[in-house]
PDB file of C-alpha atoms and ligand atoms in Angstrom:
ATOM      1  CA  MET A  27       7.614  18.909  -4.561  1.00  0.00           C
ATOM      2  CA  GLN A  28       7.271  18.065  -8.256  1.00  0.00           C
ATOM      3  CA  PHE A  29       8.131  14.406  -8.965  1.00  0.00           C
ATOM      4  CA  ASN A  30       9.124  12.981 -12.321  1.00  0.00           C
ATOM      5  CA  PHE A  31       8.479   9.270 -12.781  1.00  0.00           C
ATOM      6  CA  GLN A  32       8.621   9.343 -16.583  1.00  0.00           C
ATOM      7  CA  ASP A  33       8.576   5.753 -17.922  1.00  0.00           C
ATOM      8  CA  LYS A  34       8.955   4.181 -14.476  1.00  0.00           C
ATOM      9  CA  VAL A  35       6.799   1.111 -13.933  1.00  0.00           C
ATOM     10  CA  VAL A  36       4.882   1.441 -10.668  1.00  0.00           C
ATOM     11  CA  VAL A  37       2.674  -1.345  -9.266  1.00  0.00           C
ATOM     12  CA  ILE A  38      -0.018  -0.376  -6.736  1.00  0.00           C
ATOM     13  CA  THR A  39      -2.235  -2.838  -4.888  1.00  0.00           C
ATOM     14  CA  GLY A  40      -5.638  -1.685  -3.670  1.00  0.00           C
ATOM     15  CA  ALA A  41      -5.668   0.874  -6.475  1.00  0.00           C
ATOM     16  CA  SER A  42      -9.414   0.901  -7.092  1.00  0.00           C
ATOM     17  CA  ARG A  43     -10.291   3.469  -4.421  1.00  0.00           C
ATOM     18  CA  GLY A  44      -9.083   5.420  -1.391  1.00  0.00           C
ATOM     19  CA  ILE A  45      -5.382   5.840  -0.700  1.00  0.00           C
ATOM     20  CA  GLY A  46      -4.328   3.412  -3.463  1.00  0.00           C
ATOM     21  CA  LYS A  47      -6.349   5.226  -6.134  1.00  0.00           C
ATOM     22  CA  THR A  48      -4.826   8.578  -5.205  1.00  0.00           C
ATOM     23  CA  ILE A  49      -1.310   7.082  -5.222  1.00  0.00           C
ATOM     24  CA  ALA A  50      -1.950   5.478  -8.619  1.00  0.00           C
ATOM     25  CA  THR A  51      -3.323   8.603 -10.273  1.00  0.00           C
ATOM     26  CA  ARG A  52      -0.570  10.804  -8.816  1.00  0.00           C
ATOM     27  CA  PHE A  53       2.132   8.473 -10.206  1.00  0.00           C
ATOM     28  CA  ALA A  54       0.365   8.283 -13.573  1.00  0.00           C
ATOM     29  CA  TYR A  55       0.171  12.089 -13.783  1.00  0.00           C
ATOM     30  CA  SER A  56       3.919  12.192 -13.005  1.00  0.00           C
ATOM     31  CA  GLY A  57       4.706  10.078 -16.079  1.00  0.00           C
ATOM     32  CA  ALA A  58       4.743   6.539 -14.638  1.00  0.00           C
ATOM     33  CA  LYS A  59       3.201   3.499 -16.281  1.00  0.00           C
ATOM     34  CA  VAL A  60       0.961   2.285 -13.467  1.00  0.00           C
ATOM     35  CA  VAL A  61      -0.215  -1.255 -12.794  1.00  0.00           C
ATOM     36  CA  LEU A  62      -3.531  -1.205 -10.934  1.00  0.00           C
ATOM     37  CA  ILE A  63      -4.404  -4.171  -8.718  1.00  0.00           C
ATOM     38  CA  SER A  64      -7.594  -4.959  -6.769  1.00  0.00           C
ATOM     39  CA  ARG A  65     -10.158  -7.764  -6.753  1.00  0.00           C
ATOM     40  CA  THR A  66     -12.809  -5.814  -8.675  1.00  0.00           C
ATOM     41  CA  LYS A  67     -12.282  -5.408 -12.416  1.00  0.00           C
ATOM     42  CA  GLU A  68     -15.059  -2.830 -12.887  1.00  0.00           C
ATOM     43  CA  SER A  69     -13.639  -0.390 -10.352  1.00  0.00           C
ATOM     44  CA  LEU A  70     -10.134  -0.795 -11.803  1.00  0.00           C
ATOM     45  CA  LEU A  71     -11.535  -0.051 -15.268  1.00  0.00           C
ATOM     46  CA  ALA A  72     -13.043   3.185 -13.911  1.00  0.00           C
ATOM     47  CA  VAL A  73      -9.640   4.283 -12.514  1.00  0.00           C
ATOM     48  CA  GLN A  74      -7.967   3.286 -15.785  1.00  0.00           C
ATOM     49  CA  THR A  75     -10.451   5.391 -17.778  1.00  0.00           C
ATOM     50  CA  GLU A  76      -9.754   8.380 -15.515  1.00  0.00           C
ATOM     51  CA  ILE A  77      -5.978   7.985 -15.939  1.00  0.00           C
ATOM     52  CA  GLU A  78      -6.077   7.423 -19.675  1.00  0.00           C
ATOM     53  CA  SER A  79      -8.439  10.345 -20.297  1.00  0.00           C
ATOM     54  CA  SER A  80      -5.630  12.550 -18.946  1.00  0.00           C
ATOM     55  CA  GLY A  81      -3.040  10.895 -21.215  1.00  0.00           C
ATOM     56  CA  GLY A  82      -1.639   8.463 -18.613  1.00  0.00           C
ATOM     57  CA  VAL A  83      -0.660   4.819 -19.197  1.00  0.00           C
ATOM     58  CA  SER A  84      -2.058   2.008 -17.052  1.00  0.00           C
ATOM     59  CA  LEU A  85      -2.569  -1.734 -16.960  1.00  0.00           C
ATOM     60  CA  ILE A  86      -5.237  -3.376 -14.816  1.00  0.00           C
ATOM     61  CA  GLN A  87      -4.612  -6.669 -13.000  1.00  0.00           C
ATOM     62  CA  PRO A  88      -7.693  -7.877 -11.125  1.00  0.00           C
ATOM     63  CA  PHE A  89      -6.770 -10.542  -8.554  1.00  0.00           C
ATOM     64  CA  ASP A  90      -6.628 -11.206  -4.828  1.00  0.00           C
ATOM     65  CA  VAL A  91      -3.249 -10.285  -3.297  1.00  0.00           C
ATOM     66  CA  SER A  92      -3.543 -13.137  -0.788  1.00  0.00           C
ATOM     67  CA  SER A  93      -2.868 -15.604  -3.612  1.00  0.00           C
ATOM     68  CA  MET A  94       0.894 -16.047  -4.053  1.00  0.00           C
ATOM     69  CA  LYS A  95       0.373 -17.847  -7.362  1.00  0.00           C
ATOM     70  CA  GLU A  96      -1.741 -15.050  -8.841  1.00  0.00           C
ATOM     71  CA  PHE A  97       0.637 -12.330  -7.605  1.00  0.00           C
ATOM     72  CA  GLU A  98       3.660 -14.116  -9.093  1.00  0.00           C
ATOM     73  CA  GLU A  99       1.933 -14.758 -12.427  1.00  0.00           C
ATOM     74  CA  SER A 100       0.789 -11.146 -12.617  1.00  0.00           C
ATOM     75  CA  MET A 101       4.248  -9.713 -11.919  1.00  0.00           C
ATOM     76  CA  LYS A 102       5.789 -12.058 -14.536  1.00  0.00           C
ATOM     77  CA  TYR A 103       3.277 -10.673 -17.029  1.00  0.00           C
ATOM     78  CA  VAL A 104       4.011  -7.052 -16.023  1.00  0.00           C
ATOM     79  CA  ASP A 105       7.773  -7.652 -16.307  1.00  0.00           C
ATOM     80  CA  SER A 106       7.434  -9.215 -19.763  1.00  0.00           C
ATOM     81  CA  ASN A 107       4.998  -6.510 -20.913  1.00  0.00           C
ATOM     82  CA  PHE A 108       6.853  -3.413 -19.621  1.00  0.00           C
ATOM     83  CA  GLY A 109      10.377  -4.917 -19.345  1.00  0.00           C
ATOM     84  CA  LYS A 110      10.872  -3.978 -15.675  1.00  0.00           C
ATOM     85  CA  ILE A 111       9.225  -3.167 -12.337  1.00  0.00           C
ATOM     86  CA  ASP A 112      10.651  -0.060 -10.656  1.00  0.00           C
ATOM     87  CA  VAL A 113       8.302   0.454  -7.703  1.00  0.00           C
ATOM     88  CA  LEU A 114       5.857  -1.713  -5.741  1.00  0.00           C
ATOM     89  CA  ILE A 115       3.373  -0.150  -3.333  1.00  0.00           C
ATOM     90  CA  ASN A 116       1.693  -2.760  -1.140  1.00  0.00           C
ATOM     91  CA  ASN A 117      -1.429  -0.852  -0.136  1.00  0.00           C
ATOM     92  CA  ALA A 118      -4.365  -3.325  -0.338  1.00  0.00           C
ATOM     93  CA  GLY A 119      -5.973  -3.863   3.041  1.00  0.00           C
ATOM     94  CA  ILE A 120      -9.231  -4.726   4.774  1.00  0.00           C
ATOM     95  CA  THR A 121     -10.708  -4.572   8.272  1.00  0.00           C
ATOM     96  CA  LYS A 122     -12.901  -7.211   9.945  1.00  0.00           C
ATOM     97  CA  ASP A 123     -13.198  -5.790  13.435  1.00  0.00           C
ATOM     98  CA  ASN A 124     -14.356  -7.739  16.457  1.00  0.00           C
ATOM     99  CA  LEU A 125     -13.457  -8.153  20.101  1.00  0.00           C
ATOM    100  CA  ILE A 126     -11.099 -11.092  20.708  1.00  0.00           C
ATOM    101  CA  LEU A 127     -13.811 -13.044  22.524  1.00  0.00           C
ATOM    102  CA  ARG A 128     -16.129 -12.777  19.537  1.00  0.00           C
ATOM    103  CA  MET A 129     -13.624 -12.907  16.695  1.00  0.00           C
ATOM    104  CA  LYS A 130     -14.299 -15.686  14.236  1.00  0.00           C
ATOM    105  CA  GLU A 131     -11.467 -17.704  12.730  1.00  0.00           C
ATOM    106  CA  ASN A 132     -12.211 -16.399   9.241  1.00  0.00           C
ATOM    107  CA  GLU A 133     -12.094 -12.767  10.474  1.00  0.00           C
ATOM    108  CA  TRP A 134      -8.576 -13.372  11.794  1.00  0.00           C
ATOM    109  CA  ASP A 135      -7.450 -15.378   8.745  1.00  0.00           C
ATOM    110  CA  ASP A 136      -8.848 -12.997   6.101  1.00  0.00           C
ATOM    111  CA  VAL A 137      -7.213  -9.913   7.617  1.00  0.00           C
ATOM    112  CA  LEU A 138      -3.845 -11.663   8.070  1.00  0.00           C
ATOM    113  CA  ASP A 139      -4.009 -13.216   4.584  1.00  0.00           C
ATOM    114  CA  ILE A 140      -4.717  -9.938   2.791  1.00  0.00           C
ATOM    115  CA  ASN A 141      -2.964  -7.355   4.993  1.00  0.00           C
ATOM    116  CA  LEU A 142       0.226  -9.300   5.823  1.00  0.00           C
ATOM    117  CA  LYS A 143       0.621 -12.327   3.542  1.00  0.00           C
ATOM    118  CA  GLY A 144      -0.476 -10.117   0.631  1.00  0.00           C
ATOM    119  CA  VAL A 145       2.489  -7.822   1.336  1.00  0.00           C
ATOM    120  CA  PHE A 146       4.880 -10.788   1.463  1.00  0.00           C
ATOM    121  CA  ASN A 147       3.439 -12.099  -1.813  1.00  0.00           C
ATOM    122  CA  GLY A 148       4.069  -8.733  -3.424  1.00  0.00           C
ATOM    123  CA  ILE A 149       7.649  -8.450  -2.181  1.00  0.00           C
ATOM    124  CA  LYS A 150       8.422 -12.027  -3.265  1.00  0.00           C
ATOM    125  CA  SER A 151       6.913 -11.475  -6.712  1.00  0.00           C
ATOM    126  CA  VAL A 152       8.917  -8.340  -7.603  1.00  0.00           C
ATOM    127  CA  THR A 153      12.217  -9.410  -6.059  1.00  0.00           C
ATOM    128  CA  LYS A 154      13.535 -11.202  -9.173  1.00  0.00           C
ATOM    129  CA  PRO A 155      13.003  -8.347 -11.675  1.00  0.00           C
ATOM    130  CA  MET A 156      14.269  -5.763  -9.163  1.00  0.00           C
ATOM    131  CA  MET A 157      17.384  -7.842  -8.361  1.00  0.00           C
ATOM    132  CA  LYS A 158      18.036  -8.222 -12.096  1.00  0.00           C
ATOM    133  CA  ALA A 159      17.830  -4.422 -12.479  1.00  0.00           C
ATOM    134  CA  ARG A 160      19.916  -3.926  -9.302  1.00  0.00           C
ATOM    135  CA  LYS A 161      17.422  -1.257  -8.311  1.00  0.00           C
ATOM    136  CA  GLY A 162      13.964  -1.100  -6.780  1.00  0.00           C
ATOM    137  CA  ARG A 163      11.628   0.586  -4.358  1.00  0.00           C
ATOM    138  CA  ILE A 164       9.097  -1.217  -2.175  1.00  0.00           C
ATOM    139  CA  ILE A 165       6.710   0.747   0.027  1.00  0.00           C
ATOM    140  CA  ASN A 166       4.350  -1.059   2.391  1.00  0.00           C
ATOM    141  CA  ILE A 167       1.287   0.716   3.729  1.00  0.00           C
ATOM    142  CA  SER A 168       0.805  -0.237   7.376  1.00  0.00           C
ATOM    143  CA  SER A 169      -1.091   1.786  10.016  1.00  0.00           C
ATOM    144  CA  VAL A 170      -0.491   3.534  13.323  1.00  0.00           C
ATOM    145  CA  ILE A 171      -2.737   0.778  14.742  1.00  0.00           C
ATOM    146  CA  GLY A 172       0.244  -1.550  14.172  1.00  0.00           C
ATOM    147  CA  LEU A 173       2.222   0.677  16.568  1.00  0.00           C
ATOM    148  CA  ILE A 174      -0.334   1.329  19.305  1.00  0.00           C
ATOM    149  CA  GLY A 175      -3.001  -1.398  18.912  1.00  0.00           C
ATOM    150  CA  ASN A 176      -6.746  -0.820  19.111  1.00  0.00           C
ATOM    151  CA  ALA A 177      -9.532  -2.616  20.959  1.00  0.00           C
ATOM    152  CA  GLY A 178     -11.587  -4.596  18.453  1.00  0.00           C
ATOM    153  CA  GLN A 179      -8.773  -4.725  15.921  1.00  0.00           C
ATOM    154  CA  SER A 180      -6.439  -7.474  17.177  1.00  0.00           C
ATOM    155  CA  ASN A 181      -6.308  -9.024  13.693  1.00  0.00           C
ATOM    156  CA  TYR A 182      -5.646  -5.693  11.953  1.00  0.00           C
ATOM    157  CA  ALA A 183      -3.089  -4.568  14.566  1.00  0.00           C
ATOM    158  CA  ALA A 184      -1.214  -7.897  14.327  1.00  0.00           C
ATOM    159  CA  ALA A 185      -1.096  -7.730  10.525  1.00  0.00           C
ATOM    160  CA  LYS A 186      -0.041  -4.073  10.420  1.00  0.00           C
ATOM    161  CA  SER A 187       2.586  -4.647  13.120  1.00  0.00           C
ATOM    162  CA  GLY A 188       3.821  -7.681  11.174  1.00  0.00           C
ATOM    163  CA  ILE A 189       4.441  -5.382   8.209  1.00  0.00           C
ATOM    164  CA  PHE A 190       7.088  -3.522  10.253  1.00  0.00           C
ATOM    165  CA  GLY A 191       9.133  -6.706  10.868  1.00  0.00           C
ATOM    166  CA  LEU A 192       8.665  -7.858   7.285  1.00  0.00           C
ATOM    167  CA  THR A 193       9.773  -4.452   5.985  1.00  0.00           C
ATOM    168  CA  LYS A 194      12.961  -4.479   8.073  1.00  0.00           C
ATOM    169  CA  ALA A 195      13.858  -8.099   7.207  1.00  0.00           C
ATOM    170  CA  ALA A 196      13.310  -7.414   3.502  1.00  0.00           C
ATOM    171  CA  ALA A 197      15.330  -4.173   3.710  1.00  0.00           C
ATOM    172  CA  LYS A 198      18.270  -6.134   5.169  1.00  0.00           C
ATOM    173  CA  GLU A 199      17.936  -8.942   2.643  1.00  0.00           C
ATOM    174  CA  LEU A 200      17.596  -6.757  -0.442  1.00  0.00           C
ATOM    175  CA  GLY A 201      19.764  -3.751   0.470  1.00  0.00           C
ATOM    176  CA  SER A 202      22.892  -5.120  -1.229  1.00  0.00           C
ATOM    177  CA  ARG A 203      20.889  -5.172  -4.500  1.00  0.00           C
ATOM    178  CA  ASN A 204      20.010  -1.501  -4.144  1.00  0.00           C
ATOM    179  CA  ILE A 205      16.373  -2.253  -3.352  1.00  0.00           C
ATOM    180  CA  THR A 206      14.907  -0.092  -0.583  1.00  0.00           C
ATOM    181  CA  VAL A 207      11.962  -1.267   1.522  1.00  0.00           C
ATOM    182  CA  ASN A 208      10.078   1.146   3.773  1.00  0.00           C
ATOM    183  CA  ALA A 209       6.750   1.248   5.601  1.00  0.00           C
ATOM    184  CA  VAL A 210       4.261   4.100   5.865  1.00  0.00           C
ATOM    185  CA  ALA A 211       1.898   4.187   8.833  1.00  0.00           C
ATOM    186  CA  PRO A 212      -1.097   6.447   8.185  1.00  0.00           C
ATOM    187  CA  GLY A 213      -3.256   7.683  11.047  1.00  0.00           C
ATOM    188  CA  TYR A 214      -6.908   8.442  10.276  1.00  0.00           C
ATOM    189  CA  ILE A 215      -7.293   9.226   6.582  1.00  0.00           C
ATOM    190  CA  ILE A 216     -10.615  10.127   4.967  1.00  0.00           C
ATOM    191  CA  THR A 217     -11.562   7.116   2.750  1.00  0.00           C
ATOM    192  CA  ASP A 218     -14.323   4.477   2.484  1.00  0.00           C
ATOM    193  CA  MET A 219     -12.512   2.512   5.229  1.00  0.00           C
ATOM    194  CA  THR A 220     -13.046   5.333   7.740  1.00  0.00           C
ATOM    195  CA  GLY A 221     -16.213   6.748   6.125  1.00  0.00           C
ATOM    196  CA  ASN A 222     -18.577   4.986   8.527  1.00  0.00           C
ATOM    197  CA  LEU A 223     -17.127   6.553  11.696  1.00  0.00           C
ATOM    198  CA  SER A 224     -19.833   8.394  13.625  1.00  0.00           C
ATOM    199  CA  GLU A 225     -19.490  12.129  14.347  1.00  0.00           C
ATOM    200  CA  SER A 226     -18.902  11.400  18.049  1.00  0.00           C
ATOM    201  CA  VAL A 227     -16.092   8.904  17.260  1.00  0.00           C
ATOM    202  CA  LYS A 228     -14.576  11.440  14.854  1.00  0.00           C
ATOM    203  CA  ASN A 229     -14.700  14.162  17.509  1.00  0.00           C
ATOM    204  CA  GLU A 230     -13.015  11.847  20.032  1.00  0.00           C
ATOM    205  CA  LEU A 231     -10.308  11.059  17.461  1.00  0.00           C
ATOM    206  CA  LEU A 232      -9.673  14.714  16.738  1.00  0.00           C
ATOM    207  CA  LYS A 233      -8.833  15.254  20.422  1.00  0.00           C
ATOM    208  CA  GLN A 234      -5.918  12.796  19.984  1.00  0.00           C
ATOM    209  CA  ILE A 235      -4.545  14.472  16.859  1.00  0.00           C
ATOM    210  CA  PRO A 236      -2.344  17.541  17.517  1.00  0.00           C
ATOM    211  CA  LEU A 237      -3.048  18.912  14.012  1.00  0.00           C
ATOM    212  CA  SER A 238      -6.815  18.623  14.792  1.00  0.00           C
ATOM    213  CA  LYS A 239      -7.884  17.164  11.458  1.00  0.00           C
ATOM    214  CA  LEU A 240      -8.137  13.835   9.694  1.00  0.00           C
ATOM    215  CA  GLY A 241      -5.635  13.199   6.898  1.00  0.00           C
ATOM    216  CA  THR A 242      -6.251  13.094   3.170  1.00  0.00           C
ATOM    217  CA  THR A 243      -5.200  10.453   0.667  1.00  0.00           C
ATOM    218  CA  ASP A 244      -2.855  13.065  -0.851  1.00  0.00           C
ATOM    219  CA  ASP A 245      -1.065  13.414   2.509  1.00  0.00           C
ATOM    220  CA  VAL A 246      -0.119   9.723   2.238  1.00  0.00           C
ATOM    221  CA  ALA A 247       0.644   9.880  -1.502  1.00  0.00           C
ATOM    222  CA  ASN A 248       3.082  12.786  -0.964  1.00  0.00           C
ATOM    223  CA  LEU A 249       5.295  10.650   1.302  1.00  0.00           C
ATOM    224  CA  VAL A 250       4.968   7.531  -0.860  1.00  0.00           C
ATOM    225  CA  MET A 251       6.106   9.474  -3.923  1.00  0.00           C
ATOM    226  CA  PHE A 252       9.102  10.862  -2.066  1.00  0.00           C
ATOM    227  CA  LEU A 253      10.104   7.355  -0.876  1.00  0.00           C
ATOM    228  CA  ALA A 254       9.788   6.061  -4.457  1.00  0.00           C
ATOM    229  CA  SER A 255      11.896   8.888  -5.867  1.00  0.00           C
ATOM    230  CA  ASP A 256      15.652   8.952  -6.549  1.00  0.00           C
ATOM    231  CA  GLU A 257      15.983  11.519  -3.743  1.00  0.00           C
ATOM    232  CA  ALA A 258      15.157   8.768  -1.186  1.00  0.00           C
ATOM    233  CA  GLU A 259      17.914   6.386  -2.330  1.00  0.00           C
ATOM    234  CA  TYR A 260      19.636   6.234   1.097  1.00  0.00           C
ATOM    235  CA  ILE A 261      16.490   5.505   3.136  1.00  0.00           C
ATOM    236  CA  THR A 262      15.542   1.893   3.885  1.00  0.00           C
ATOM    237  CA  GLY A 263      14.009  -0.263   6.624  1.00  0.00           C
ATOM    238  CA  GLN A 264      12.150   2.689   8.139  1.00  0.00           C
ATOM    239  CA  VAL A 265       8.606   3.359   9.330  1.00  0.00           C
ATOM    240  CA  PHE A 266       7.114   6.801   8.675  1.00  0.00           C
ATOM    241  CA  ASN A 267       3.871   8.001  10.263  1.00  0.00           C
ATOM    242  CA  VAL A 268       1.459  10.259   8.374  1.00  0.00           C
ATOM    243  CA  ASP A 269      -0.910  10.938  11.246  1.00  0.00           C
ATOM    244  CA  GLY A 270      -1.098  14.619  12.161  1.00  0.00           C
ATOM    245  CA  GLY A 271       1.100  13.895  15.190  1.00  0.00           C
ATOM    246  CA  MET A 272      -1.293  11.332  16.686  1.00  0.00           C
ATOM    247  CA  VAL A 273       1.506   8.895  17.591  1.00  0.00           C
ATOM    248  CA  MET A 274       4.859  10.308  18.667  1.00  0.00           C
TER     249      MET A 274
HETATM  250  P1  LIG B   8     -10.191   1.266   1.050  1.00  0.00           P
HETATM  251  O1  LIG B   8     -10.743   2.559   0.601  1.00  0.00           O
HETATM  252  O2  LIG B   8     -11.091   0.291   1.724  1.00  0.00           O
HETATM  253  O3  LIG B   8      -9.493   0.536  -0.218  1.00  0.00           O
HETATM  254  C1  LIG B   8      -8.894  -0.718  -0.075  1.00  0.00           C
HETATM  255  C2  LIG B   8      -8.349  -1.145  -1.412  1.00  0.00           C
HETATM  256  O4  LIG B   8      -7.756  -2.463  -1.277  1.00  0.00           O
HETATM  257  C3  LIG B   8      -9.422  -1.274  -2.483  1.00  0.00           C
HETATM  258  O5  LIG B   8      -8.876  -0.913  -3.730  1.00  0.00           O
HETATM  259  C4  LIG B   8      -9.731  -2.759  -2.476  1.00  0.00           C
HETATM  260  O6  LIG B   8     -10.295  -3.153  -3.700  1.00  0.00           O
HETATM  261  C5  LIG B   8      -8.341  -3.337  -2.253  1.00  0.00           C
HETATM  262  N1  LIG B   8      -8.325  -4.689  -1.730  1.00  0.00           N
HETATM  263  C6  LIG B   8      -8.895  -5.137  -0.586  1.00  0.00           C
HETATM  264  N2  LIG B   8      -8.670  -6.455  -0.450  1.00  0.00           N
HETATM  265  C7  LIG B   8      -7.940  -6.841  -1.520  1.00  0.00           C
HETATM  266  C8  LIG B   8      -7.412  -8.086  -1.946  1.00  0.00           C
HETATM  267  N3  LIG B   8      -7.586  -9.209  -1.245  1.00  0.00           N
HETATM  268  N4  LIG B   8      -6.694  -8.136  -3.098  1.00  0.00           N
HETATM  269  C9  LIG B   8      -6.516  -7.018  -3.835  1.00  0.00           C
HETATM  270  N5  LIG B   8      -7.006  -5.811  -3.492  1.00  0.00           N
HETATM  271  C10 LIG B   8      -7.719  -5.736  -2.346  1.00  0.00           C
HETATM  272  O7  LIG B   8      -8.960   1.464   2.038  1.00  0.00           O
HETATM  273  P2  LIG B   8      -8.005   2.735   2.291  1.00  0.00           P
HETATM  274  O8  LIG B   8      -8.575   3.493   3.416  1.00  0.00           O
HETATM  275  O9  LIG B   8      -7.692   3.411   1.020  1.00  0.00           O
HETATM  276  O10 LIG B   8      -6.719   1.977   2.866  1.00  0.00           O
HETATM  277  C11 LIG B   8      -5.621   1.629   2.045  1.00  0.00           C
HETATM  278  C12 LIG B   8      -4.521   1.049   2.930  1.00  0.00           C
HETATM  279  O11 LIG B   8      -4.165   2.010   3.926  1.00  0.00           O
HETATM  280  C13 LIG B   8      -4.952  -0.199   3.700  1.00  0.00           C
HETATM  281  O12 LIG B   8      -3.872  -1.102   3.793  1.00  0.00           O
HETATM  282  C14 LIG B   8      -5.312   0.334   5.055  1.00  0.00           C
HETATM  283  O13 LIG B   8      -5.179  -0.635   6.070  1.00  0.00           O
HETATM  284  C15 LIG B   8      -4.285   1.442   5.201  1.00  0.00           C
HETATM  285  N6  LIG B   8      -4.671   2.477   6.163  1.00  0.00           N
HETATM  286  C16 LIG B   8      -5.780   3.237   5.980  1.00  0.00           C
HETATM  287  C17 LIG B   8      -6.116   4.196   6.912  1.00  0.00           C
HETATM  288  C18 LIG B   8      -7.323   5.076   6.755  1.00  0.00           C
HETATM  289  O14 LIG B   8      -7.567   5.860   7.689  1.00  0.00           O
HETATM  290  N7  LIG B   8      -8.052   5.028   5.667  1.00  0.00           N
HETATM  291  C19 LIG B   8      -5.314   4.368   8.042  1.00  0.00           C
HETATM  292  C20 LIG B   8      -4.191   3.573   8.208  1.00  0.00           C
HETATM  293  C21 LIG B   8      -3.878   2.634   7.253  1.00  0.00           C
HETATM  294  P3  LIG B   8     -11.292  -4.417  -3.859  1.00  0.00           P
HETATM  295  O15 LIG B   8     -12.217  -4.398  -2.688  1.00  0.00           O
HETATM  296  O16 LIG B   8     -11.949  -4.169  -5.164  1.00  0.00           O
HETATM  297  O17 LIG B   8     -10.408  -5.619  -3.905  1.00  0.00           O
END
């Protein structure tokens, strides 16, 4: 499907690599002005150079999504600079895996702060401009781990599961203003986050995936772009898996 996001303003967190980078470049190549967020300025500059060398428009905003103050200030700047915010994709996420018995307080707090509070901060920060425009699209990247859990990932599973409740509450709160809020739950996608899986773990995973392959960042971007498009205007408060049939 060919999407046209000409002159739409699309904000993507975790845009410096992996799923977020693919989403950002795909939107930019479809005409959107993209706002690239991550903590690392240098890696955002590299994505910006790639986008702009193909004629795309982008703005980099290096900050930590777990800071409500920084998220709000950044979105105020984006709104004043571009005049609107059409789409927010809350994609930034980390893992700090450990068994519950061994999990340190900071491993729990960091994952919840970035993966769940970061999503709330994003939603809160774009709500005003989207309500003013009486239109908006918010897409939160969760994980199938939020649906089925995983040993060693209690912090990650809790945060990703929390995104489902947050998505539905926000969809109910913002629906009357024509703002849709949906969640995407990827399965195993080939990125840096999954790059260190051993061959034996990968082979075990493949046995659980009916389509017998790991996903690509484009597989996730395809759904995100559809949900951000005008064609998805009657879809809100939903969770969509992109997982090769792993969870059904
Ligand atoms: P990744 O390659 O590790 O990229 C994560 C991105 O998030 C980077 O751009 C990173 O940039 C940014 N980020 C991390 N912490 C941040 C913070 N505090 N503030 C701002 N940006 C931050 O991960 P990925 O595999 O593309 O995953 C993207 C999303 O999909 C995550 O939410 C992940 O949980 C979810 N997901 C991934 C998979 C998978 O198989 N890969 C499966 C299910 C769900 P900096 O480090 O420079 O800040």
